[in-house]
Amino acid sequence: MTTVFKFGGASIKDADAIRHLTPLIEAHRERPLVVVVSAMGKTTNKLEALLAAARDEGRRDDYRECLEALQTGHRQAIESLFGDSPDSPAERIDALFDELDAKHREHRRDAYARHYDETVCYGELISTTLVAAWLDHCGIATDWQDARQLVRTDACHQAANVDWPATAAAVRERLAGSDRVILTQGFIGGTAEGDSTTLGREGSDFSAAIFAHCLEAREVVIWKDVPGLFNADPRRFDNAVQLERISYAEATELAWHGAKVIHPKTLGPLQEKSIPLMVRSFETPDAAPSVIDAERRFDADVPCCILRENQVWVEVRPRDFSFMDEPRQHDILGRLVEAGLHANLVDSSAMRFALCLDDRPERLEGLIGALEADYDVNREEALTLLTVRHPQRGMLDILSEGREALAERRNATTAQRLFRSRDCPATWHIPEER
Ligand code: ADP
Ligand code: ASP
Ligand code: MG
């Protein structure tokens, strides 16, 4: 049965990290093995900056500089890994950078989202070309596959929806039964017309789940720079503990509320086929992973804390003395959907409807402009949303001490509070049970 591995940006951030990958793949002798790889390090952020420069006539020099810096970073990794070996993929990678440059010329007057997908996908196309060459160089036979021809999607750019029957057919036809390591890209897909699409930032975990679902894999392993899934981001909470086992449903809740370690769409396709997800550390591969499967028994064992930063609180009020009733809420939420935004918290009262949103200026400005045509709109930026799953009594008050909450929401399993980021500590501490 197939195993699917997923390596994120951190696990291939430079030449040393890529060297480190080889033994992890060598140790897994069974085939088929599908390896899904992200762009190197922070390449996707850099490609987004490149895109912004490409769309601005006045920033031609910035564009050149960004492109050259990216290319230099990749050349350095290649140089360190291959030296002057004939296996070096330097020429192929240079050709991909030329293609990327040409795509920017071709698409810079297209809609932003289309231009994004046609260019940002190069982070993964380049990284996988490099990693495939490295594995071949190390004697591990690989089969490089273009995920744009496997993960078939609609044309909803930057958040493409998977066409499951077409994807399953393509994946099975091209990948089933291979005795080589199948190496492909996370995050990217393609339409039937051959246009590139992306699945949303951090979408490579979801890609791994798509391949696993279509191949009815035995398990998915996502290799991270942390030992597993914790009850809070171990970089932000000084007493976070690893979760040994939780259910698909609970992991989806954590991811949905912003636990960045797994993309929220990852769990659904795995749960449908009962495929367990292991979260392991590429730094300490022998340590026990976190296991996510159908078992729900341990879900509420410990409270879990999630921080969502860079939030904006948008308050919308009718101009006349009328209520913020369902038709108005419907209108506002409709505009939110049109802007491609998602509310992380919603609050309503007689004459006010308020939304907590991720600060994504390229989408937010359009939404706020549209709302201002018909309503009074206020916004406050630089906020942090704290979510606690299965909070113990009094816990949220301790976590809120000394901070004003701009908004609050609570139900049987989840409590949320919105704070000003400047009032929040750099390192948080989960209160012990009283
Ligand atoms: P990838 O390299 O696969 O893209 P990410 O950077 O997306 O990996 O995810 C790993 C990071 O997620 C960790 O470095 C950690 O800081 C962060 N993280 C946030 N919440 C959690 C959590 N609950 N458990 C573990 N890690 C978390
Ligand atoms: N490279 C993409 C990103 O940084 C996808 C991923 O890493 O999951 O968002
Ligand atoms: Mg990620």
CSV table of C-alpha atoms and ligand atoms in Angstrom, one decimal, residues 6 8-9 38 201-205 224 260-261, ligand 3:
chain,number,residue,atom,x,y,z
A,6,LYS,CA,5.0,15.6,2.9
A,8,GLY,CA,7.2,21.6,4.1
A,9,GLY,CA,9.3,24.6,3.4
A,38,SER,CA,6.6,22.6,-0.7
A,201,ARG,CA,-1.4,29.2,1.5
A,202,GLU,CA,0.0,26.3,3.5
A,203,GLY,CA,-1.9,24.0,1.1
A,204,SER,CA,0.7,21.3,0.8
A,205,ASP,CA,-0.6,19.3,3.7
A,224,LYS,CA,7.7,19.2,10.5
A,260,LYS,CA,-0.8,26.7,11.6
A,261,VAL,CA,0.8,23.3,11.9
B,3,MG,MG,3.2,25.2,6.2
